JSON list of C-alpha atoms in Angstrom, two decimals:
[
{"chain": "W", "resi": 6, "resn": "ARG", "atom": "CA", "xyz": [0.00, 0.00, 0.00]},
{"chain": "W", "resi": 7, "resn": "VAL", "atom": "CA", "xyz": [1.23, 3.46, -0.88]},
{"chain": "W", "resi": 8, "resn": "ALA", "atom": "CA", "xyz": [0.78, 6.05, 1.88]},
{"chain": "W", "resi": 9, "resn": "SER", "atom": "CA", "xyz": [-1.06, 9.25, 1.13]},
{"chain": "W", "resi": 10, "resn": "LEU", "atom": "CA", "xyz": [0.85, 12.49, 1.70]},
{"chain": "W", "resi": 11, "resn": "GLY", "atom": "CA", "xyz": [-1.12, 13.10, 4.89]},
{"chain": "W", "resi": 12, "resn": "GLU", "atom": "CA", "xyz": [0.14, 9.82, 6.34]},
{"chain": "W", "resi": 13, "resn": "LEU", "atom": "CA", "xyz": [3.84, 10.47, 5.72]},
{"chain": "W", "resi": 14, "resn": "SER", "atom": "CA", "xyz": [6.16, 11.41, 8.54]},
{"chain": "W", "resi": 15, "resn": "GLU", "atom": "CA", "xyz": [7.02, 15.05, 9.04]},
{"chain": "W", "resi": 16, "resn": "GLU", "atom": "CA", "xyz": [9.68, 14.11, 11.62]},
{"chain": "W", "resi": 17, "resn": "PRO", "atom": "CA", "xyz": [12.74, 15.98, 10.36]},
{"chain": "W", "resi": 18, "resn": "PHE", "atom": "CA", "xyz": [16.22, 14.67, 9.81]},
{"chain": "W", "resi": 19, "resn": "VAL", "atom": "CA", "xyz": [19.26, 16.89, 10.26]},
{"chain": "W", "resi": 20, "resn": "SER", "atom": "CA", "xyz": [20.55, 19.21, 7.55]},
{"chain": "W", "resi": 21, "resn": "ALA", "atom": "CA", "xyz": [23.52, 21.48, 8.27]},
{"chain": "W", "resi": 22, "resn": "ILE", "atom": "CA", "xyz": [22.09, 23.99, 5.78]},
{"chain": "W", "resi": 23, "resn": "GLU", "atom": "CA", "xyz": [18.38, 24.77, 5.99]},
{"chain": "W", "resi": 24, "resn": "THR", "atom": "CA", "xyz": [18.10, 27.55, 3.41]},
{"chain": "W", "resi": 25, "resn": "PHE", "atom": "CA", "xyz": [20.45, 29.65, 1.33]},
{"chain": "W", "resi": 26, "resn": "GLU", "atom": "CA", "xyz": [20.30, 32.19, -1.47]},
{"chain": "W", "resi": 27, "resn": "ALA", "atom": "CA", "xyz": [22.74, 32.71, -4.33]},
{"chain": "W", "resi": 28, "resn": "GLY", "atom": "CA", "xyz": [22.59, 34.21, -7.80]},
{"chain": "W", "resi": 29, "resn": "GLY", "atom": "CA", "xyz": [18.91, 35.08, -7.57]},
{"chain": "W", "resi": 30, "resn": "PHE", "atom": "CA", "xyz": [17.90, 31.59, -6.45]},
{"chain": "W", "resi": 31, "resn": "LYS", "atom": "CA", "xyz": [16.73, 30.30, -3.08]},
{"chain": "W", "resi": 32, "resn": "ALA", "atom": "CA", "xyz": [17.28, 26.73, -1.87]},
{"chain": "W", "resi": 33, "resn": "THR", "atom": "CA", "xyz": [15.38, 25.09, 0.98]},
{"chain": "W", "resi": 34, "resn": "ALA", "atom": "CA", "xyz": [16.43, 21.75, 2.47]},
{"chain": "W", "resi": 35, "resn": "LEU", "atom": "CA", "xyz": [13.93, 18.92, 2.15]},
{"chain": "W", "resi": 36, "resn": "VAL", "atom": "CA", "xyz": [14.20, 17.43, 5.64]},
{"chain": "W", "resi": 37, "resn": "SER", "atom": "CA", "xyz": [11.36, 14.91, 6.04]},
{"chain": "W", "resi": 38, "resn": "LYS", "atom": "CA", "xyz": [9.81, 12.03, 4.17]},
{"chain": "W", "resi": 39, "resn": "LYS", "atom": "CA", "xyz": [6.74, 14.17, 3.57]},
{"chain": "W", "resi": 40, "resn": "ALA", "atom": "CA", "xyz": [8.80, 17.10, 2.22]},
{"chain": "W", "resi": 41, "resn": "LEU", "atom": "CA", "xyz": [10.54, 14.76, -0.23]},
{"chain": "W", "resi": 42, "resn": "ALA", "atom": "CA", "xyz": [7.22, 13.27, -1.37]},
{"chain": "W", "resi": 43, "resn": "VAL", "atom": "CA", "xyz": [5.56, 16.68, -1.80]},
{"chain": "W", "resi": 44, "resn": "GLU", "atom": "CA", "xyz": [8.51, 17.96, -3.85]},
{"chain": "W", "resi": 45, "resn": "GLY", "atom": "CA", "xyz": [8.51, 14.82, -5.98]},
{"chain": "W", "resi": 46, "resn": "GLU", "atom": "CA", "xyz": [4.80, 15.10, -6.65]},
{"chain": "W", "resi": 47, "resn": "LYS", "atom": "CA", "xyz": [5.01, 18.83, -7.39]},
{"chain": "W", "resi": 48, "resn": "MET", "atom": "CA", "xyz": [7.97, 18.48, -9.77]},
{"chain": "W", "resi": 49, "resn": "ASP", "atom": "CA", "xyz": [6.99, 15.03, -11.13]},
{"chain": "W", "resi": 50, "resn": "HIS", "atom": "CA", "xyz": [10.28, 13.31, -10.29]},
{"chain": "W", "resi": 51, "resn": "CYS", "atom": "CA", "xyz": [11.65, 10.58, -8.02]},
{"chain": "W", "resi": 52, "resn": "VAL", "atom": "CA", "xyz": [13.13, 12.68, -5.20]},
{"chain": "W", "resi": 53, "resn": "GLY", "atom": "CA", "xyz": [11.05, 10.74, -2.68]},
{"chain": "W", "resi": 54, "resn": "SER", "atom": "CA", "xyz": [13.07, 7.62, -3.40]},
{"chain": "W", "resi": 55, "resn": "TYR", "atom": "CA", "xyz": [16.10, 9.29, -1.78]},
{"chain": "W", "resi": 56, "resn": "TYR", "atom": "CA", "xyz": [14.51, 9.15, 1.68]},
{"chain": "W", "resi": 57, "resn": "PRO", "atom": "CA", "xyz": [16.68, 6.29, 3.01]},
{"chain": "W", "resi": 58, "resn": "LYS", "atom": "CA", "xyz": [19.86, 8.08, 1.89]},
{"chain": "W", "resi": 59, "resn": "CYS", "atom": "CA", "xyz": [18.70, 11.35, 3.45]},
{"chain": "W", "resi": 60, "resn": "LEU", "atom": "CA", "xyz": [17.72, 9.63, 6.69]},
{"chain": "W", "resi": 61, "resn": "SER", "atom": "CA", "xyz": [21.16, 7.97, 6.92]},
{"chain": "W", "resi": 62, "resn": "GLY", "atom": "CA", "xyz": [22.97, 11.26, 6.22]},
{"chain": "W", "resi": 63, "resn": "MET", "atom": "CA", "xyz": [24.42, 10.09, 2.89]},
{"chain": "W", "resi": 64, "resn": "SER", "atom": "CA", "xyz": [22.42, 12.66, 0.88]},
{"chain": "W", "resi": 65, "resn": "ARG", "atom": "CA", "xyz": [20.79, 16.04, 1.33]},
{"chain": "W", "resi": 66, "resn": "LEU", "atom": "CA", "xyz": [18.27, 17.38, -1.16]},
{"chain": "W", "resi": 67, "resn": "PHE", "atom": "CA", "xyz": [17.01, 20.90, -1.73]},
{"chain": "W", "resi": 68, "resn": "SER", "atom": "CA", "xyz": [14.11, 22.59, -3.45]},
{"chain": "W", "resi": 69, "resn": "VAL", "atom": "CA", "xyz": [15.59, 25.35, -5.62]},
{"chain": "W", "resi": 70, "resn": "TYR", "atom": "CA", "xyz": [13.59, 28.17, -7.13]},
{"chain": "W", "resi": 71, "resn": "ALA", "atom": "CA", "xyz": [13.93, 31.77, -8.29]},
{"chain": "W", "resi": 72, "resn": "GLY", "atom": "CA", "xyz": [14.29, 34.02, -5.25]},
{"chain": "W", "resi": 73, "resn": "ASP", "atom": "CA", "xyz": [11.21, 36.09, -6.14]},
{"chain": "W", "resi": 74, "resn": "GLU", "atom": "CA", "xyz": [8.84, 33.07, -6.21]}
]
């Protein structure tokens, strides 16, 4: 069974960098299973599959967008 977004954990994992801005872009760390799933659904890609690597500390993923959005 696939969990709905409302059922996914929002318990955060650690990211040394939470947000940063550079060159007119803003990046926000995706720090929970739910955040990864929401980003993957919004952008239609597989970022949610990186959850185990993020949880273990092997990977950190960010949502990047134009700073004025």
